Structures are given as structure tokens and as C-alpha cells.
GROMACS .gro file of C-alpha atoms in nm:
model
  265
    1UNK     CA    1  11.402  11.262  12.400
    2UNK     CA    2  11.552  11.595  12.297
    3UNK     CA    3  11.749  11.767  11.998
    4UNK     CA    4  12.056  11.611  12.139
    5UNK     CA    5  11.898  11.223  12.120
    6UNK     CA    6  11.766  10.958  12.341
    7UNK     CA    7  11.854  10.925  12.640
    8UNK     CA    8  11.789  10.701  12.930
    9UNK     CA    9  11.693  10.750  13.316
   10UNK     CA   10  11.849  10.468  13.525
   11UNK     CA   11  11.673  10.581  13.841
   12UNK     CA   12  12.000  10.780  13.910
   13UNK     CA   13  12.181  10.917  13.614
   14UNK     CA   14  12.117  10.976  13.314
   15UNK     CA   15  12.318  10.776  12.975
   16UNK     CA   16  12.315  10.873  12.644
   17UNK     CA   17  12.179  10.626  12.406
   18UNK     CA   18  12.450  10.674  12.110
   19UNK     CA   19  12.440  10.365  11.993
   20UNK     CA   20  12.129  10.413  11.805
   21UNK     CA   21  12.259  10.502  11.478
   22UNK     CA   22  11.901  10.610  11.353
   23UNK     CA   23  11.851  10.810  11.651
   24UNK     CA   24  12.009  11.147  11.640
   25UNK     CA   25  11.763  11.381  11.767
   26UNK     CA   26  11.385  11.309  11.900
   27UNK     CA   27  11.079  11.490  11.879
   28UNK     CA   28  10.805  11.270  12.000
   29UNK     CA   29  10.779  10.900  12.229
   30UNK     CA   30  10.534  10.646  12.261
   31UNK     CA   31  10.480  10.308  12.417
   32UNK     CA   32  10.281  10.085  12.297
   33UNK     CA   33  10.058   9.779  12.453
   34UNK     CA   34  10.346   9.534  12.366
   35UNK     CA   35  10.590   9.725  12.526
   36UNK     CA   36  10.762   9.867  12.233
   37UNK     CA   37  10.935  10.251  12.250
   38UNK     CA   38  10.853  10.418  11.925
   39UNK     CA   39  11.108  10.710  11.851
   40UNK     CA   40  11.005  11.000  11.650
   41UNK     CA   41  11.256  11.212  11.521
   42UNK     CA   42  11.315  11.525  11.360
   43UNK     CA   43  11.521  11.379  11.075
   44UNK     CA   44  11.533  11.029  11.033
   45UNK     CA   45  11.158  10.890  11.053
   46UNK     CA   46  11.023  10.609  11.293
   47UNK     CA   47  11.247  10.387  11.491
   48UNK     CA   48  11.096  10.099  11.752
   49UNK     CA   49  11.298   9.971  11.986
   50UNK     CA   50  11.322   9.667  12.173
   51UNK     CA   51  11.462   9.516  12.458
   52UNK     CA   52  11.749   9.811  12.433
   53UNK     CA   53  11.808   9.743  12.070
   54UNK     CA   54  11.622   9.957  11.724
   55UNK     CA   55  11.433   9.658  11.565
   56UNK     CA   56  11.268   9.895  11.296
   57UNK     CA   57  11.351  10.199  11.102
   58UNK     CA   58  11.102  10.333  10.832
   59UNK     CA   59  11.135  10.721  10.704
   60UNK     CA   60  11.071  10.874  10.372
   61UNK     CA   61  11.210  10.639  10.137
   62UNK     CA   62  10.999  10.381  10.285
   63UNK     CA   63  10.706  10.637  10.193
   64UNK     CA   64  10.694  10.814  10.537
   65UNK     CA   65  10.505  11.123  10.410
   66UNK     CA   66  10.821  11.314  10.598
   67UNK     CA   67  11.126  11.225  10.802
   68UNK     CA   68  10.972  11.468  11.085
   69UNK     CA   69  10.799  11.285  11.287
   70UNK     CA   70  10.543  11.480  11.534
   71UNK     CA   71  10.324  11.203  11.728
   72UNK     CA   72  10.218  10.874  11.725
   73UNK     CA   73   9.941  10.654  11.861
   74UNK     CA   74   9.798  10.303  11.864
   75UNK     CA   75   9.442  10.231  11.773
   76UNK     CA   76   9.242   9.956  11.879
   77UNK     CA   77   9.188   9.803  11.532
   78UNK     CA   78   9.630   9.779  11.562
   79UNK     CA   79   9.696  10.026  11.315
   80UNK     CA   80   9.951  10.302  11.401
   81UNK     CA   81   9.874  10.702  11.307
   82UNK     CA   82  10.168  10.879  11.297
   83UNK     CA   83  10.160  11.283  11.245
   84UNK     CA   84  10.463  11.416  11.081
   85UNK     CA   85  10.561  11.737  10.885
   86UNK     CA   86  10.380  11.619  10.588
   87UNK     CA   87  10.076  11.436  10.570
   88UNK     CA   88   9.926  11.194  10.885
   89UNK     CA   89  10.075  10.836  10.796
   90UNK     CA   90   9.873  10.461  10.881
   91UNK     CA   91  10.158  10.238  11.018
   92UNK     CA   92  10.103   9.847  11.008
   93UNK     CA   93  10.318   9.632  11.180
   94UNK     CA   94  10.219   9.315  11.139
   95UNK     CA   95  10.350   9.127  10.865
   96UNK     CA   96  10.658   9.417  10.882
   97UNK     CA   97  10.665   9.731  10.928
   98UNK     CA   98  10.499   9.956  10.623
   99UNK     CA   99  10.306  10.247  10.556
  100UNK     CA  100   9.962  10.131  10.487
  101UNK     CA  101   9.822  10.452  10.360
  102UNK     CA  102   9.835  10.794  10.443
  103UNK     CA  103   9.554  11.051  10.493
  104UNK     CA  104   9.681  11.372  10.238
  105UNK     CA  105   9.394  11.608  10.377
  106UNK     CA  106   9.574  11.608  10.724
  107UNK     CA  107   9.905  11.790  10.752
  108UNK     CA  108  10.141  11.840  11.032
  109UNK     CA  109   9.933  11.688  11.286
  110UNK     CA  110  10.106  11.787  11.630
  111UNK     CA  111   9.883  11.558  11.910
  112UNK     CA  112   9.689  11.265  11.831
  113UNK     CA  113   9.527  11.016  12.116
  114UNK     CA  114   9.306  10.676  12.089
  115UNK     CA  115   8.993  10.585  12.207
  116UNK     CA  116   8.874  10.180  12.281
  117UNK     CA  117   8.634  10.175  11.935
  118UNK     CA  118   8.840  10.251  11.711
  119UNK     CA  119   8.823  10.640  11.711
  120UNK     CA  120   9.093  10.836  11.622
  121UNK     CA  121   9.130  11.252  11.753
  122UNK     CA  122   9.434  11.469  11.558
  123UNK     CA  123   9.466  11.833  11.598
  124UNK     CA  124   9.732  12.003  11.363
  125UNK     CA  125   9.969  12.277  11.398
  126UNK     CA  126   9.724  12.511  11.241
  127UNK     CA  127   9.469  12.442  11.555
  128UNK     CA  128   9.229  12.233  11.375
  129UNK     CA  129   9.049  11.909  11.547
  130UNK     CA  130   8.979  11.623  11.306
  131UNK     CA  131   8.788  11.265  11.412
  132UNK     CA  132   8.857  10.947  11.178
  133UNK     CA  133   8.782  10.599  11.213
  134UNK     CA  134   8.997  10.398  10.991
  135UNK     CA  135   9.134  10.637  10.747
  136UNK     CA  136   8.860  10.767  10.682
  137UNK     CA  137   8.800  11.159  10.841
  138UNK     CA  138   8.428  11.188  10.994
  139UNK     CA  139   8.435  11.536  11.101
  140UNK     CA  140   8.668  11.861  11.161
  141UNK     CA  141   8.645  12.167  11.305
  142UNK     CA  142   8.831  12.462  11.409
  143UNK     CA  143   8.717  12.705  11.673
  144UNK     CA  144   8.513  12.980  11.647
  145UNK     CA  145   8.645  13.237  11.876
  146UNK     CA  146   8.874  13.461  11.648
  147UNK     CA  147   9.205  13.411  11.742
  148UNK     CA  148   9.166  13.085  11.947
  149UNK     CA  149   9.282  12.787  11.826
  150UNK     CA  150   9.281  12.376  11.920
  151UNK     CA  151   9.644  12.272  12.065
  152UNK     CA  152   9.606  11.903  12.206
  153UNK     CA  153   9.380  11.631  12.244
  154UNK     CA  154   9.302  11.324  12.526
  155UNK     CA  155   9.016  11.018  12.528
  156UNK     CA  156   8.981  10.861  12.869
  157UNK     CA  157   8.843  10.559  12.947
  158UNK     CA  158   8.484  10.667  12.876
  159UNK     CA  159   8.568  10.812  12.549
  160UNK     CA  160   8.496  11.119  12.615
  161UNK     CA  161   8.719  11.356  12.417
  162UNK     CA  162   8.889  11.653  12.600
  163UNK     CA  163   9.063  11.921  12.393
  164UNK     CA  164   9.322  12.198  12.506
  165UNK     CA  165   9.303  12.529  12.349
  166UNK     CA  166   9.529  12.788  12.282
  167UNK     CA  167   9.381  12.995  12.525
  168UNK     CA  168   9.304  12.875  12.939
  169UNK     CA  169   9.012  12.645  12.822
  170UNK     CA  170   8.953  12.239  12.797
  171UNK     CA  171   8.674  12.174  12.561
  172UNK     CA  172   8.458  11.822  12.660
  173UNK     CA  173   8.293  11.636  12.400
  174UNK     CA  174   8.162  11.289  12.314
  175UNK     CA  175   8.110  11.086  12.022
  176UNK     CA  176   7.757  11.060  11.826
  177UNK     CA  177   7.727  10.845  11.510
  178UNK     CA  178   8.036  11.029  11.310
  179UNK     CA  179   8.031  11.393  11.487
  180UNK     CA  180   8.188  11.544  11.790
  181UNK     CA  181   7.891  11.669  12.039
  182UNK     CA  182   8.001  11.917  12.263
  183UNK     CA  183   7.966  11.864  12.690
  184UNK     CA  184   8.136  12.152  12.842
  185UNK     CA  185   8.438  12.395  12.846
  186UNK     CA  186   8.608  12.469  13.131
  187UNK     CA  187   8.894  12.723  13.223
  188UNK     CA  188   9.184  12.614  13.378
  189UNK     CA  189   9.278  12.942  13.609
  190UNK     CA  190   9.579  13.116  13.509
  191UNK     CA  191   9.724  12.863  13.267
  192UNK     CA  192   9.728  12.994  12.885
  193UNK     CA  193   9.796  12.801  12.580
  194UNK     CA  194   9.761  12.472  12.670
  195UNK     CA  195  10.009  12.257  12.484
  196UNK     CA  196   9.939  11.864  12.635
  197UNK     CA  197   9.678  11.670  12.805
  198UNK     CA  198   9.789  11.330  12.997
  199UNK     CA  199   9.494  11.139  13.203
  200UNK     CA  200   9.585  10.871  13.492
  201UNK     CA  201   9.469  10.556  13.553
  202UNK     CA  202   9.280  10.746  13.864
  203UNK     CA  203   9.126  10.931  13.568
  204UNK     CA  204   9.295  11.231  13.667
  205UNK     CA  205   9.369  11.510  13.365
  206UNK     CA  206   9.707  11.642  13.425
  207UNK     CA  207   9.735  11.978  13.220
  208UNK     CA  208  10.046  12.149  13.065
  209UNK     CA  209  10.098  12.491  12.968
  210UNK     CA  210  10.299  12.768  12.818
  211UNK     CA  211  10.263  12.930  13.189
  212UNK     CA  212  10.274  12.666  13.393
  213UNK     CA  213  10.083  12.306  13.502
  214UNK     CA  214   9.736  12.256  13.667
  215UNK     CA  215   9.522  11.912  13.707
  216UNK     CA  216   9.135  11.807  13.703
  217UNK     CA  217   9.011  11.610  13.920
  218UNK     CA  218   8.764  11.312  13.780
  219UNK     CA  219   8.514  11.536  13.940
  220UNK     CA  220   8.591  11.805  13.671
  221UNK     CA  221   8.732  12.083  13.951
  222UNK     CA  222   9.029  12.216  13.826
  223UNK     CA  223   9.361  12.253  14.079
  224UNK     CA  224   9.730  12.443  13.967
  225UNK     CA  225  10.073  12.266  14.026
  226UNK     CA  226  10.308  12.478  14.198
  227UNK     CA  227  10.608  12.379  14.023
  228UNK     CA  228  10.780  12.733  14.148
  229UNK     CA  229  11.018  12.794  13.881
  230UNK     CA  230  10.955  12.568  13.601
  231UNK     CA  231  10.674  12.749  13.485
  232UNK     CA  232  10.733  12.837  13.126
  233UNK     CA  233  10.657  12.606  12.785
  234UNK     CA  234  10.556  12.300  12.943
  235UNK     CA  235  10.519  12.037  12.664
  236UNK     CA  236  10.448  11.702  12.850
  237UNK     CA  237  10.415  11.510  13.130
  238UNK     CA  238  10.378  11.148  13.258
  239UNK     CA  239  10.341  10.957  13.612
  240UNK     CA  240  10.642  10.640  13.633
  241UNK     CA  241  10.566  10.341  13.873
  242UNK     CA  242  10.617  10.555  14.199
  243UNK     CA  243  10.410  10.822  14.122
  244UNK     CA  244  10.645  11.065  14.021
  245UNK     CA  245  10.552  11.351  13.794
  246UNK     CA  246  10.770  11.387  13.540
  247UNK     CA  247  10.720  11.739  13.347
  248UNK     CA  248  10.852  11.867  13.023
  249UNK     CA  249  10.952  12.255  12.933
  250UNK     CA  250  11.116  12.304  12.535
  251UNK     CA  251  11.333  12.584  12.742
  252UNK     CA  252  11.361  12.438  13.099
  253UNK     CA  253  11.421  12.071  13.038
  254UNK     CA  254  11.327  11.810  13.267
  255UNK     CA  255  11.139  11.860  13.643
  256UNK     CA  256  11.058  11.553  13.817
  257UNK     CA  257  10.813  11.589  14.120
  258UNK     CA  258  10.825  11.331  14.418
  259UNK     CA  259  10.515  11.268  14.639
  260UNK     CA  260  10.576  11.390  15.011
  261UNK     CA  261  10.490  11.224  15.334
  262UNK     CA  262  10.344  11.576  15.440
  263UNK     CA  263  10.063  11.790  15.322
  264UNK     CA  264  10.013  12.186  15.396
  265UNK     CA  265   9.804  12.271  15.588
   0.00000   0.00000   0.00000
């Protein structure tokens, strides 16, 4: 997805998906358990497609706090949390799709993630980390180095909570009652301002940066990608079915890496 719409990887080229007439340009994409690919764009709202086809549209006259839509997740309880411009929106689906309320005190949420008890992590464009379960917020916090700042957020399987920073660090913390306890921080090398965080199934944390992209291992050691080039304002990443890395840059555009039959010595 990209200011110039959706478009489509067929495993050799890539097509335009212009026949979505809600879709003009995308900001954010997520898949959810059902298979469903919920579009977020800059201008238009929330569309869900299916099978090839938009099933769903909802935006601000369906009380969408703001046609800009930033992220999305699904929680365990089914509910939907989508960050826009405006205010973080709860998305139901069943029964049709509606906003089912919206939480005012967070605005402009810019990375959001799930864990499996119904615990939801947002951190907003002004670098502060909020937990809620439901719609209800349990805790925030911003950092308190001057000048630092939260950028991005992951659970993994545990439910631990992992948080990227605007500086070379990944903050660890679990959850206790309704507060964040803090585990660890580590630094991740060279990389600074850390803008996603996507872990595998192997429970692998792959890392992207404004410099660059690194990984931890489930170990916690920390490794950098040599991606040569396409080292500058890495957004996001994710692994397909082959186990292809597929990165992200907002100046760069798309670089997929292919696993090799050798290794370097």
C-alpha cells in the first residue's frame, strides 16, 4: 500500500488494484484471523476486502473519529482498535460493521499490537505508550530520558511487550494486574529511531529503522541486516510463505530479501 493505492504482488509483477473505488491511497494493512485485508487510508476511512472484492467501507460519516487511518489490530475479545488522525476507534464487525465506541483520550495512535488476554498496547505520534483492556486505558507512560520518545510496539506469544524507541533501544516489559513492569532494555547497535517491530512464528524480532534493519534472536542477542543500500526510513517488514523478507522504506520503496543456499563464512 502506498500514496498511489493498493497494489498487488502476483509472485512476478506487480497490478494496480484500481478497481477499488474506496481505495485511492493507503497508509496502513492488516490481516486478520479470518483472512480478511483491512485497508487504511489516508482519506477515505476503513475498507475490508474479500476474496478480491471491498465488502466494507466505514469513514467519518459512519463516525470514524477521522478518515486517516494509521493502524489497526484485532483483539482477542473480536473487537477491532483502529488508530487514526483523530481519536483511537473500537470497530465491531459482527452484526455489521460499526464503530462501537471510541477512546477520546488517545489521539493519533501510530502502532498498536494484540496480546492473547485481551490486552491492548498503542503508542501515539507524540511517543507515548498506553495499555487498555476493553476500552478502558489501565496505564500510560512516556519516557523519561529528555528527548527520547516511544515509536512502536510488539506482544509475542508470551505476552511480553517489546517497545521501540526513538533512539537505538527496545524496551521489555510484562503485564502485572493493570501496569506495565519493566524486564530489560536493550540497544540495537547502530540502528536509531526505531519505527516497527514484527516477531516470527520462530519468535524472532525483526527490527526496522530510520538507518537501517537488525533482528533479535529469541535468545535476546541482537544481529544487523545488511540490506546494502536500502538503509534509510525503514517503516515495515513481514516474512511471506517462502521466507522472504519483505522490507519497507517511505523514500526507497519496496526490498524483498530471498534466503540463499550459501552462508559466509
Amino acid at each position: 500500500g502506498n500514496y498511489g493505492g493498493l497494489y498487488r504482488y502476483t509472485g512476478n509483477t506487480f497490478q494496480w488494484m484500481n478497481g477499488f473505488e474506496s481505495v485511492k491511497t493507503v497508509n496502513c494493512l492488516y490481516e486478520d484471523e479470518a483472512g480478511r485485508l483491512w485497508i487504511g487510508t489516508n482519506d477515505n476511512g476503513l475498507s475490508i476486502a474479500i476474496n478480491q472484492k471491498i465488502s466494507n467501507v466505514i469513514n467519518r460519516k459512519d463516525g470514524l473519529p477521522s478518515n486517516a487511518v494509521r493502524c489497526i489490530v484485532q483483539s482477542s475479545n473480536g473487537y477491532y482498535y483502529v488508530g487514526t488522525t483523530g481519536n483511537l476507534a473500537v470497530v465491531q464487525l459482527s452484526g455489521g460493521l460499526r464503530v462501537y465506541k471510541t477512546i477520546p483520550d488517545i489521539v493519533y495512535a501510530d502502532s498498536i499490537c494484540a496480546d492473547q488476554n485481551g490486552n491492548i498496547a498503542a503508542v501515539t505520534d507524540e511517543g507515548c505508550l498506553y495499555l487498555i483492556r476493553g476500552t478502558e486505558i489501565l496505564t500510560q507512560q512516556t519516557m523519561q530520558k529528555e528527548g527520547e520518545s516511544y515509536n512502536c510496539c510488539a506482544f509475542d506469544k508470551t505476552g511480553k511487550l517489546y517497545v521501540g524507541t526513538s533512539a537505538n533501544t527496545i524496551e521489555t516489559y510484562q503485564i502485572k494486574g493493570d501496569r506495565l513492569e519493566k524486564l530489560s532494555s536493550t540497544e540495537c547497535g547502530s540502528l536509531m529511531g526505531i519505527n516497527s517491530l514484527r516477531i516470527s512464528e520462530e519468535n524472532t524480532m525483526f527490527i526496522c529503522a530510520d538507518n537501517g534493519a537488525g533482528y533479535m534472536n529469541p535468545d535476546g542477542a541482537y544481529c544487523f541486516i545488511d540490506t546494502n543500500t536500502f538503509n534509510s526510513s525503514l517503516e515495515h517488514m513481514l516474512i511471506d510463505y517462502q521466507g522472504n523478507l519483505w522490507f519497507v522504506s517511505s523514500r526507497l520503496g519496496l526490498l524483498r530479501m530471498s534466503p540463499s543456499v550459501f552462508q559466509e563464512i
